[in-house]
Amino acid sequence: MADDSEEEVVLHWLVSRRWGQRSILDEEPTRRRRFWVHPIVSQRYRKGHFHSLYKDLRLHPEKFFAFCRMSLGTFDCLLSSLRTVLTFMDTNMRRSITPEERLIVTLRFLATGNSFASLHFEFLLGTSTISRIVRHTCQVIWEQLRETVMPQPKVDDWLRIAEGFNLSAQFPNCLGAMDGKHIRVKKPPHSGSRFFNYKHFFSIVLMAVADSNYKFIMVDIGAYGSTADARIFSASRMGERLRANQLAIPESRRLPGSAGPPAPFVFVADEGFALTNHVMRPFPKRGLDVRRRIYNYRLTRARRYVECAFGILSSKWRVFLSSIQMDPENATRVIQACVVLHNFTRIHEASSSVDLDDFPTTTVLGLDRTLHRRPGTAGIAVRELYADYFLSPEGSLPWQRDAIRGSV
């Protein structure tokens, strides 16, 4: 009996040793670092773009603008707003990266869309370091500046926005132009077709409301590219708050010069959105009479402000001109930062006049129009009220009949 127990112990020990050796052989050998700091990266303070160009760029404002896509004064204001949260302590091992360099690296990524590997050779920072800098700085920009440059409008703010649309687009009681834009991203692993849109590429959706100064009022970012715009808006926080009457929308008022009933304040959108008493969409394109064609023309004049805002956003921050090589969570951070920086630059820089013809309606990658809901009775009545007003002497424009001539 004792011999049997000893044999079992020896056998157990041999099996355990065999399996232990096999697990060691199966493990990949640990990659040893050849350098604590790569010799090329060690030259950052002498040859890196930030340390070799930053001071010279500040002496030439036009070159600084081309490099960072914002003026020197705007950059300094942005830096002062973020300096505290972008400052890190030096250690005994290495000096921390300054807030100026962190912000420059991030702005250069957003302005060019260059890969982290490309920025590594420009700024002589590690690729993983650049990735962490960009992700952290984009998050900081959104968290620190969102409430400043994109606050939730109150009644007086909505009235000011409506006045702007009445002056620039001749569409009274308009609270904003609403649309969505597909932002290209690389296919997330194991995502199936959720991010694959009807334009045949992978994307997440930027849903936005813009004012007549091409600034974003409200945004919702991160919906699947395969989702129709009506569903995106309905499920978004701004859609939920609109249905719950929590957006502080002003009370209905008569349209200028009209003796008719008070008209609700509305958002203008395209045919992809559901018609409600606060969301106006065009009449269907078939069987349009003059009255309906004029209404569609007037609504389109107001709606293209959001499309122009998307065009300005993409032309300034060229990270949107190609696929964002990040997972959806980090791509959402990049979009959030660009939206905030868009408003920040529109506020702090003298806004040059924008030619609406430079941003035709067909240039914006819109959302899937396959979901159509039967409009509600209240929405139909409001749309008819605006259509009648635009044809009346009080609301008509001298050129509107010429503008619709030849339209279907």
Short mmCIF file of N, CA, C and O in Angstrom, two decimals, residues 214-338:
data_model
loop_
_atom_site.label_atom_id
_atom_site.label_comp_id
_atom_site.label_asym_id
_atom_site.label_seq_id
_atom_site.Cartn_x
_atom_site.Cartn_y
_atom_site.Cartn_z
N TYR A 214 -23.94 79.38 -38.29
CA TYR A 214 -23.21 78.14 -38.57
C TYR A 214 -22.60 77.54 -37.30
O TYR A 214 -21.65 76.78 -37.38
N LYS A 215 -23.15 77.88 -36.15
CA LYS A 215 -22.71 77.27 -34.90
C LYS A 215 -23.68 76.16 -34.53
O LYS A 215 -24.87 76.23 -34.81
N PHE A 216 -23.14 75.14 -33.86
CA PHE A 216 -23.97 74.02 -33.43
C PHE A 216 -24.63 74.36 -32.11
O PHE A 216 -23.98 74.80 -31.15
N ILE A 217 -25.94 74.15 -32.05
CA ILE A 217 -26.71 74.42 -30.84
C ILE A 217 -26.80 73.17 -29.97
O ILE A 217 -26.59 73.22 -28.76
N MET A 218 -27.11 72.05 -30.60
CA MET A 218 -27.23 70.77 -29.91
C MET A 218 -26.66 69.69 -30.83
O MET A 218 -26.81 69.77 -32.05
N VAL A 219 -26.05 68.68 -30.24
CA VAL A 219 -25.52 67.56 -31.02
C VAL A 219 -25.80 66.25 -30.31
O VAL A 219 -25.95 66.21 -29.09
N ASP A 220 -25.87 65.20 -31.10
CA ASP A 220 -25.91 63.84 -30.58
C ASP A 220 -24.95 63.03 -31.44
O ASP A 220 -25.05 63.02 -32.67
N ILE A 221 -23.98 62.36 -30.80
CA ILE A 221 -22.88 61.73 -31.52
C ILE A 221 -22.77 60.26 -31.12
O ILE A 221 -22.89 59.93 -29.93
N GLY A 222 -22.55 59.41 -32.12
CA GLY A 222 -22.21 58.02 -31.82
C GLY A 222 -23.21 56.98 -32.24
O GLY A 222 -22.98 55.79 -32.03
N ALA A 223 -24.33 57.37 -32.87
CA ALA A 223 -25.31 56.37 -33.29
C ALA A 223 -24.74 55.51 -34.42
O ALA A 223 -23.86 55.94 -35.17
N TYR A 224 -25.25 54.28 -34.54
CA TYR A 224 -24.78 53.38 -35.59
C TYR A 224 -25.08 53.97 -36.96
O TYR A 224 -26.15 54.55 -37.19
N GLY A 225 -24.16 53.76 -37.91
CA GLY A 225 -24.36 54.27 -39.25
C GLY A 225 -25.52 53.62 -39.98
O GLY A 225 -26.07 54.21 -40.92
N SER A 226 -25.94 52.45 -39.57
CA SER A 226 -27.04 51.76 -40.24
C SER A 226 -28.41 52.26 -39.79
O SER A 226 -29.43 51.88 -40.38
N THR A 227 -28.45 53.11 -38.78
CA THR A 227 -29.72 53.55 -38.22
C THR A 227 -30.29 54.73 -39.00
O THR A 227 -29.56 55.65 -39.37
N ALA A 228 -31.57 54.71 -39.27
CA ALA A 228 -32.22 55.81 -39.99
C ALA A 228 -32.28 57.05 -39.11
O ALA A 228 -32.32 56.97 -37.88
N ASP A 229 -32.28 58.22 -39.76
CA ASP A 229 -32.19 59.47 -39.02
C ASP A 229 -33.37 59.72 -38.11
O ASP A 229 -33.22 60.27 -37.02
N ALA A 230 -34.57 59.31 -38.52
CA ALA A 230 -35.74 59.52 -37.66
C ALA A 230 -35.59 58.74 -36.35
O ALA A 230 -35.94 59.24 -35.28
N ARG A 231 -35.06 57.53 -36.44
CA ARG A 231 -34.84 56.75 -35.22
C ARG A 231 -33.74 57.36 -34.36
O ARG A 231 -33.82 57.35 -33.14
N ILE A 232 -32.68 57.87 -35.02
CA ILE A 232 -31.59 58.48 -34.26
C ILE A 232 -32.10 59.68 -33.47
O ILE A 232 -31.83 59.82 -32.28
N PHE A 233 -32.84 60.54 -34.15
CA PHE A 233 -33.35 61.73 -33.47
C PHE A 233 -34.35 61.36 -32.38
O PHE A 233 -34.34 61.93 -31.29
N SER A 234 -35.20 60.38 -32.65
CA SER A 234 -36.20 59.98 -31.66
C SER A 234 -35.54 59.42 -30.41
O SER A 234 -36.01 59.65 -29.29
N ALA A 235 -34.43 58.68 -30.59
CA ALA A 235 -33.76 58.06 -29.44
C ALA A 235 -32.75 58.99 -28.78
O ALA A 235 -32.25 58.68 -27.69
N SER A 236 -32.43 60.11 -29.41
CA SER A 236 -31.42 61.01 -28.85
C SER A 236 -31.99 61.78 -27.66
O SER A 236 -33.21 61.87 -27.46
N ARG A 237 -31.09 62.36 -26.90
CA ARG A 237 -31.51 63.13 -25.73
C ARG A 237 -32.30 64.37 -26.14
O ARG A 237 -33.28 64.73 -25.49
N MET A 238 -31.88 65.01 -27.25
CA MET A 238 -32.61 66.21 -27.66
C MET A 238 -34.00 65.84 -28.19
O MET A 238 -34.96 66.59 -27.99
N GLY A 239 -34.14 64.66 -28.84
CA GLY A 239 -35.46 64.22 -29.26
C GLY A 239 -36.37 63.92 -28.09
O GLY A 239 -37.55 64.26 -28.10
N GLU A 240 -35.81 63.28 -27.08
CA GLU A 240 -36.60 62.96 -25.88
C GLU A 240 -37.03 64.23 -25.17
O GLU A 240 -38.18 64.35 -24.71
N ARG A 241 -36.11 65.20 -25.07
CA ARG A 241 -36.45 66.45 -24.37
C ARG A 241 -37.46 67.26 -25.17
O ARG A 241 -38.29 67.97 -24.59
N LEU A 242 -37.39 67.19 -26.50
CA LEU A 242 -38.37 67.90 -27.32
C LEU A 242 -39.77 67.32 -27.11
O LEU A 242 -40.74 68.08 -26.94
N ARG A 243 -39.88 66.00 -27.09
CA ARG A 243 -41.19 65.37 -26.86
C ARG A 243 -41.72 65.66 -25.46
O ARG A 243 -42.93 65.75 -25.26
N ALA A 244 -40.80 65.81 -24.49
CA ALA A 244 -41.22 66.06 -23.11
C ALA A 244 -41.36 67.55 -22.80
O ALA A 244 -41.59 67.91 -21.64
N ASN A 245 -41.22 68.40 -23.82
CA ASN A 245 -41.33 69.86 -23.64
C ASN A 245 -40.34 70.38 -22.60
O ASN A 245 -40.68 71.21 -21.74
N GLN A 246 -39.09 69.91 -22.68
CA GLN A 246 -38.05 70.31 -21.73
C GLN A 246 -36.96 71.15 -22.38
O GLN A 246 -35.90 71.34 -21.79
N LEU A 247 -37.20 71.67 -23.58
CA LEU A 247 -36.19 72.48 -24.27
C LEU A 247 -36.39 73.98 -24.10
O LEU A 247 -35.69 74.77 -24.72
N ALA A 248 -37.34 74.37 -23.26
CA ALA A 248 -37.62 75.79 -23.01
C ALA A 248 -37.97 76.53 -24.29
O ALA A 248 -37.57 77.68 -24.50
N ILE A 249 -38.71 75.86 -25.18
CA ILE A 249 -39.12 76.49 -26.44
C ILE A 249 -40.15 77.59 -26.14
O ILE A 249 -41.06 77.39 -25.34
N PRO A 250 -40.00 78.77 -26.77
CA PRO A 250 -40.95 79.86 -26.50
C PRO A 250 -42.38 79.49 -26.90
O PRO A 250 -42.61 78.59 -27.72
N GLU A 251 -43.29 80.21 -26.35
CA GLU A 251 -44.70 80.02 -26.70
C GLU A 251 -44.95 80.45 -28.14
O GLU A 251 -44.25 81.29 -28.70
N SER A 252 -45.96 79.84 -28.75
CA SER A 252 -46.30 80.18 -30.14
C SER A 252 -46.61 81.66 -30.26
O SER A 252 -47.14 82.29 -29.34
N ARG A 253 -46.29 82.22 -31.44
CA ARG A 253 -46.59 83.63 -31.70
C ARG A 253 -46.93 83.80 -33.17
O ARG A 253 -46.55 82.99 -34.01
N ARG A 254 -47.62 84.87 -33.47
CA ARG A 254 -48.01 85.13 -34.86
C ARG A 254 -46.78 85.38 -35.72
O ARG A 254 -45.80 85.97 -35.26
N LEU A 255 -46.86 84.95 -36.95
CA LEU A 255 -45.78 85.21 -37.90
C LEU A 255 -45.78 86.69 -38.26
O LEU A 255 -46.83 87.36 -38.21
N PRO A 256 -44.63 87.27 -38.59
CA PRO A 256 -44.52 88.72 -38.82
C PRO A 256 -45.53 89.24 -39.84
O PRO A 256 -45.63 88.73 -40.96
N GLY A 257 -46.31 90.23 -39.43
CA GLY A 257 -47.29 90.86 -40.32
C GLY A 257 -48.56 90.08 -40.51
O GLY A 257 -49.46 90.53 -41.23
N SER A 258 -48.66 88.90 -39.91
CA SER A 258 -49.82 88.04 -40.12
C SER A 258 -50.87 88.29 -39.05
O SER A 258 -50.55 88.55 -37.89
N ALA A 259 -52.12 88.19 -39.47
CA ALA A 259 -53.24 88.29 -38.53
C ALA A 259 -53.81 86.92 -38.21
O ALA A 259 -54.85 86.82 -37.55
N GLY A 260 -53.17 85.89 -38.69
CA GLY A 260 -53.65 84.53 -38.49
C GLY A 260 -53.34 84.01 -37.10
O GLY A 260 -52.86 84.74 -36.23
N PRO A 261 -53.58 82.74 -36.88
CA PRO A 261 -53.35 82.14 -35.56
C PRO A 261 -51.86 82.09 -35.24
O PRO A 261 -51.01 82.11 -36.15
N PRO A 262 -51.51 82.02 -33.95
CA PRO A 262 -50.09 81.90 -33.58
C PRO A 262 -49.48 80.62 -34.16
O PRO A 262 -50.12 79.57 -34.21
N ALA A 263 -48.21 80.74 -34.58
CA ALA A 263 -47.50 79.60 -35.17
C ALA A 263 -46.46 79.10 -34.18
O ALA A 263 -45.73 79.89 -33.58
N PRO A 264 -46.33 77.78 -34.00
CA PRO A 264 -45.31 77.25 -33.10
C PRO A 264 -43.91 77.54 -33.63
O PRO A 264 -43.69 77.66 -34.84
N PHE A 265 -42.94 77.63 -32.74
CA PHE A 265 -41.54 77.68 -33.14
C PHE A 265 -41.11 76.29 -33.58
O PHE A 265 -41.49 75.28 -32.96
N VAL A 266 -40.32 76.24 -34.66
CA VAL A 266 -40.04 74.94 -35.29
C VAL A 266 -38.56 74.80 -35.61
O VAL A 266 -37.82 75.77 -35.72
N PHE A 267 -38.14 73.54 -35.76
CA PHE A 267 -36.86 73.18 -36.35
C PHE A 267 -37.12 72.75 -37.80
O PHE A 267 -38.12 72.08 -38.07
N VAL A 268 -36.24 73.12 -38.71
CA VAL A 268 -36.40 72.74 -40.10
C VAL A 268 -35.49 71.55 -40.39
O VAL A 268 -34.33 71.51 -39.96
N ALA A 269 -36.03 70.58 -41.12
CA ALA A 269 -35.29 69.35 -41.41
C ALA A 269 -35.66 68.89 -42.82
O ALA A 269 -36.50 69.50 -43.49
N ASP A 270 -35.04 67.80 -43.27
CA ASP A 270 -35.35 67.27 -44.59
C ASP A 270 -36.37 66.15 -44.47
O ASP A 270 -36.93 65.89 -43.40
N GLU A 271 -36.59 65.45 -45.60
CA GLU A 271 -37.66 64.46 -45.64
C GLU A 271 -37.38 63.23 -44.81
O GLU A 271 -38.26 62.38 -44.64
N GLY A 272 -36.17 63.09 -44.28
CA GLY A 272 -35.85 61.93 -43.46
C GLY A 272 -36.40 61.99 -42.05
O GLY A 272 -36.38 60.99 -41.33
N PHE A 273 -36.90 63.15 -41.63
CA PHE A 273 -37.40 63.32 -40.27
C PHE A 273 -38.91 63.27 -40.25
O PHE A 273 -39.59 63.58 -41.23
N ALA A 274 -39.44 62.90 -39.09
CA ALA A 274 -40.89 62.85 -38.93
C ALA A 274 -41.45 64.26 -38.77
O ALA A 274 -40.84 65.12 -38.12
N LEU A 275 -42.60 64.49 -39.36
CA LEU A 275 -43.27 65.79 -39.26
C LEU A 275 -44.03 65.88 -37.96
O LEU A 275 -44.89 65.05 -37.67
N THR A 276 -43.70 66.89 -37.14
CA THR A 276 -44.41 67.14 -35.89
C THR A 276 -44.72 68.62 -35.80
O THR A 276 -44.36 69.40 -36.69
N ASN A 277 -45.36 69.02 -34.72
CA ASN A 277 -45.69 70.44 -34.59
C ASN A 277 -44.46 71.30 -34.34
O ASN A 277 -44.53 72.53 -34.46
N HIS A 278 -43.30 70.69 -34.00
CA HIS A 278 -42.08 71.46 -33.81
C HIS A 278 -40.96 71.07 -34.79
O HIS A 278 -39.86 71.61 -34.70
N VAL A 279 -41.22 70.16 -35.71
CA VAL A 279 -40.24 69.77 -36.72
C VAL A 279 -40.91 69.83 -38.08
O VAL A 279 -41.87 69.09 -38.34
N MET A 280 -40.42 70.72 -38.95
CA MET A 280 -40.97 70.88 -40.28
C MET A 280 -40.10 70.17 -41.31
O MET A 280 -38.86 70.26 -41.27
N ARG A 281 -40.73 69.46 -42.23
CA ARG A 281 -40.06 68.78 -43.33
C ARG A 281 -40.74 69.18 -44.63
O ARG A 281 -41.85 69.73 -44.63
N PRO A 282 -40.11 68.95 -45.78
CA PRO A 282 -40.72 69.37 -47.05
C PRO A 282 -41.96 68.54 -47.39
O PRO A 282 -42.18 67.45 -46.86
N PHE A 283 -42.75 69.09 -48.31
CA PHE A 283 -43.83 68.31 -48.91
C PHE A 283 -43.22 67.24 -49.81
O PHE A 283 -42.15 67.42 -50.38
N PRO A 284 -43.89 66.09 -49.97
CA PRO A 284 -43.40 65.09 -50.93
C PRO A 284 -43.25 65.68 -52.32
O PRO A 284 -43.98 66.60 -52.71
N LYS A 285 -42.31 65.17 -53.09
CA LYS A 285 -41.94 65.81 -54.35
C LYS A 285 -42.96 65.61 -55.46
O LYS A 285 -42.93 66.34 -56.45
N ARG A 286 -43.83 64.65 -55.34
CA ARG A 286 -44.79 64.39 -56.41
C ARG A 286 -46.03 65.27 -56.28
O ARG A 286 -46.54 65.47 -55.19
N GLY A 287 -46.49 65.76 -57.41
CA GLY A 287 -47.74 66.51 -57.45
C GLY A 287 -47.70 67.83 -56.71
O GLY A 287 -48.70 68.23 -56.10
N LEU A 288 -46.57 68.54 -56.78
CA LEU A 288 -46.45 69.81 -56.07
C LEU A 288 -47.08 70.94 -56.85
O LEU A 288 -46.83 71.09 -58.05
N ASP A 289 -47.90 71.72 -56.18
CA ASP A 289 -48.40 72.95 -56.80
C ASP A 289 -47.46 74.11 -56.42
O ASP A 289 -46.46 73.92 -55.73
N VAL A 290 -47.77 75.30 -56.88
CA VAL A 290 -46.90 76.45 -56.64
C VAL A 290 -46.75 76.72 -55.15
O VAL A 290 -45.66 77.00 -54.66
N ARG A 291 -47.83 76.62 -54.43
CA ARG A 291 -47.80 76.90 -53.00
C ARG A 291 -46.84 75.96 -52.28
O ARG A 291 -46.04 76.39 -51.44
N ARG A 292 -46.89 74.69 -52.59
CA ARG A 292 -46.03 73.72 -51.93
C ARG A 292 -44.58 73.85 -52.38
O ARG A 292 -43.65 73.63 -51.59
N ARG A 293 -44.36 74.17 -53.65
CA ARG A 293 -43.00 74.35 -54.12
C ARG A 293 -42.34 75.55 -53.45
O ARG A 293 -41.16 75.53 -53.12
N ILE A 294 -43.13 76.61 -53.24
CA ILE A 294 -42.59 77.78 -52.55
C ILE A 294 -42.24 77.43 -51.11
O ILE A 294 -41.19 77.83 -50.59
N TYR A 295 -43.11 76.67 -50.45
CA TYR A 295 -42.81 76.25 -49.07
C TYR A 295 -41.52 75.43 -49.04
O TYR A 295 -40.65 75.66 -48.18
N ASN A 296 -41.37 74.48 -49.94
CA ASN A 296 -40.16 73.66 -49.97
C ASN A 296 -38.92 74.51 -50.21
O ASN A 296 -37.86 74.28 -49.63
N TYR A 297 -39.06 75.51 -51.09
CA TYR A 297 -37.92 76.40 -51.36
C TYR A 297 -37.53 77.19 -50.12
O TYR A 297 -36.35 77.29 -49.76
N ARG A 298 -38.52 77.73 -49.43
CA ARG A 298 -38.23 78.54 -48.24
C ARG A 298 -37.65 77.67 -47.13
O ARG A 298 -36.74 78.10 -46.39
N LEU A 299 -38.14 76.46 -46.97
CA LEU A 299 -37.60 75.57 -45.94
C LEU A 299 -36.16 75.17 -46.28
O LEU A 299 -35.30 75.12 -45.40
N THR A 300 -35.89 74.92 -47.57
CA THR A 300 -34.53 74.53 -47.96
C THR A 300 -33.54 75.65 -47.72
O THR A 300 -32.39 75.41 -47.33
N ARG A 301 -33.96 76.90 -47.94
CA ARG A 301 -33.07 78.04 -47.69
C ARG A 301 -32.65 78.10 -46.23
O ARG A 301 -31.51 78.47 -45.92
N ALA A 302 -33.55 77.74 -45.33
CA ALA A 302 -33.20 77.74 -43.91
C ALA A 302 -32.43 76.49 -43.52
O ALA A 302 -31.50 76.55 -42.70
N ARG A 303 -32.78 75.36 -44.12
CA ARG A 303 -32.17 74.09 -43.71
C ARG A 303 -30.71 73.99 -44.11
O ARG A 303 -29.91 73.32 -43.45
N ARG A 304 -30.29 74.65 -45.19
CA ARG A 304 -28.92 74.47 -45.65
C ARG A 304 -27.88 75.10 -44.73
O ARG A 304 -26.69 74.90 -44.92
N TYR A 305 -28.31 75.84 -43.71
CA TYR A 305 -27.33 76.37 -42.76
C TYR A 305 -26.63 75.25 -41.99
O TYR A 305 -25.45 75.36 -41.67
N VAL A 306 -27.35 74.18 -41.68
CA VAL A 306 -26.68 73.08 -40.99
C VAL A 306 -25.75 72.35 -41.95
O VAL A 306 -24.69 71.86 -41.55
N GLU A 307 -26.11 72.27 -43.23
CA GLU A 307 -25.23 71.64 -44.19
C GLU A 307 -23.97 72.46 -44.40
O GLU A 307 -22.87 71.91 -44.56
N CYS A 308 -24.11 73.78 -44.40
CA CYS A 308 -22.93 74.64 -44.47
C CYS A 308 -22.05 74.48 -43.23
O CYS A 308 -20.83 74.49 -43.32
N ALA A 309 -22.68 74.33 -42.06
CA ALA A 309 -21.92 74.12 -40.83
C ALA A 309 -21.11 72.83 -40.92
O ALA A 309 -19.94 72.79 -40.53
N PHE A 310 -21.72 71.77 -41.46
CA PHE A 310 -20.99 70.52 -41.67
C PHE A 310 -19.82 70.73 -42.64
O PHE A 310 -18.74 70.18 -42.46
N GLY A 311 -20.06 71.51 -43.71
CA GLY A 311 -19.00 71.76 -44.67
C GLY A 311 -17.84 72.53 -44.07
O GLY A 311 -16.66 72.21 -44.33
N ILE A 312 -18.14 73.54 -43.26
CA ILE A 312 -17.08 74.31 -42.59
C ILE A 312 -16.33 73.42 -41.62
O ILE A 312 -15.09 73.48 -41.53
N LEU A 313 -17.05 72.59 -40.89
CA LEU A 313 -16.42 71.67 -39.93
C LEU A 313 -15.43 70.75 -40.63
O LEU A 313 -14.29 70.57 -40.18
N SER A 314 -15.83 70.17 -41.76
CA SER A 314 -14.98 69.21 -42.46
C SER A 314 -13.80 69.88 -43.16
O SER A 314 -12.72 69.29 -43.25
N SER A 315 -14.00 71.10 -43.66
CA SER A 315 -12.90 71.77 -44.36
C SER A 315 -11.84 72.28 -43.39
O SER A 315 -10.66 72.37 -43.74
N LYS A 316 -12.24 72.61 -42.17
CA LYS A 316 -11.26 73.08 -41.18
C LYS A 316 -10.57 71.91 -40.51
O LYS A 316 -9.34 71.88 -40.37
N TRP A 317 -11.33 70.94 -40.04
CA TRP A 317 -10.76 69.78 -39.33
C TRP A 317 -10.78 68.60 -40.29
O TRP A 317 -11.76 67.88 -40.39
N ARG A 318 -9.67 68.41 -40.97
CA ARG A 318 -9.62 67.46 -42.09
C ARG A 318 -9.47 66.01 -41.65
O ARG A 318 -9.31 65.13 -42.50
N VAL A 319 -9.54 65.78 -40.36
CA VAL A 319 -9.62 64.40 -39.90
C VAL A 319 -10.89 63.74 -40.43
O VAL A 319 -10.97 62.52 -40.54
N PHE A 320 -11.91 64.56 -40.82
CA PHE A 320 -13.16 64.03 -41.34
C PHE A 320 -13.09 63.66 -42.82
O PHE A 320 -14.04 63.08 -43.35
N LEU A 321 -12.01 64.02 -43.50
CA LEU A 321 -11.93 63.74 -44.93
C LEU A 321 -11.51 62.31 -45.22
O LEU A 321 -11.52 61.89 -46.38
N SER A 322 -11.13 61.58 -44.22
CA SER A 322 -10.80 60.17 -44.38
C SER A 322 -11.34 59.41 -43.19
O SER A 322 -11.87 59.99 -42.24
N SER A 323 -11.21 58.09 -43.23
CA SER A 323 -11.73 57.26 -42.14
C SER A 323 -10.92 57.47 -40.87
O SER A 323 -9.69 57.46 -40.90
N ILE A 324 -11.61 57.69 -39.76
CA ILE A 324 -10.95 57.84 -38.46
C ILE A 324 -10.52 56.46 -37.97
O ILE A 324 -11.35 55.59 -37.74
N GLN A 325 -9.23 56.27 -37.81
CA GLN A 325 -8.69 54.96 -37.46
C GLN A 325 -8.69 54.76 -35.95
O GLN A 325 -7.66 54.61 -35.30
N MET A 326 -9.89 54.76 -35.38
CA MET A 326 -10.07 54.56 -33.95
C MET A 326 -11.32 53.73 -33.73
O MET A 326 -12.18 53.61 -34.62
N ASP A 327 -11.45 53.19 -32.54
CA ASP A 327 -12.69 52.51 -32.19
C ASP A 327 -13.78 53.55 -31.99
O ASP A 327 -13.51 54.74 -31.84
N PRO A 328 -15.06 53.16 -32.04
CA PRO A 328 -16.16 54.13 -31.97
C PRO A 328 -16.11 55.05 -30.75
O PRO A 328 -16.46 56.23 -30.86
N GLU A 329 -15.68 54.53 -29.60
CA GLU A 329 -15.64 55.37 -28.40
C GLU A 329 -14.65 56.51 -28.56
O GLU A 329 -14.97 57.68 -28.26
N ASN A 330 -13.44 56.22 -29.05
CA ASN A 330 -12.45 57.28 -29.22
C ASN A 330 -12.76 58.15 -30.42
O ASN A 330 -12.46 59.35 -30.41
N ALA A 331 -13.36 57.58 -31.46
CA ALA A 331 -13.79 58.41 -32.60
C ALA A 331 -14.85 59.41 -32.16
O ALA A 331 -14.86 60.56 -32.62
N THR A 332 -15.72 59.00 -31.24
CA THR A 332 -16.73 59.93 -30.71
C THR A 332 -16.06 61.08 -29.97
O THR A 332 -16.50 62.24 -30.07
N ARG A 333 -14.99 60.80 -29.23
CA ARG A 333 -14.25 61.87 -28.55
C ARG A 333 -13.67 62.86 -29.54
O ARG A 333 -13.70 64.08 -29.32
N VAL A 334 -13.14 62.36 -30.64
CA VAL A 334 -12.58 63.23 -31.67
C VAL A 334 -13.67 64.13 -32.26
O VAL A 334 -13.47 65.34 -32.43
N ILE A 335 -14.82 63.56 -32.56
CA ILE A 335 -15.93 64.35 -33.13
C ILE A 335 -16.40 65.39 -32.12
O ILE A 335 -16.66 66.55 -32.48
N GLN A 336 -16.51 65.00 -30.86
CA GLN A 336 -16.93 65.96 -29.83
C GLN A 336 -15.96 67.13 -29.75
O GLN A 336 -16.39 68.30 -29.67
N ALA A 337 -14.67 66.84 -29.77
CA ALA A 337 -13.67 67.92 -29.70
C ALA A 337 -13.78 68.84 -30.90
O ALA A 337 -13.69 70.07 -30.77
N CYS A 338 -13.98 68.28 -32.09
CA CYS A 338 -14.07 69.10 -33.30
C CYS A 338 -15.31 69.99 -33.27
O CYS A 338 -15.27 71.14 -33.71
#
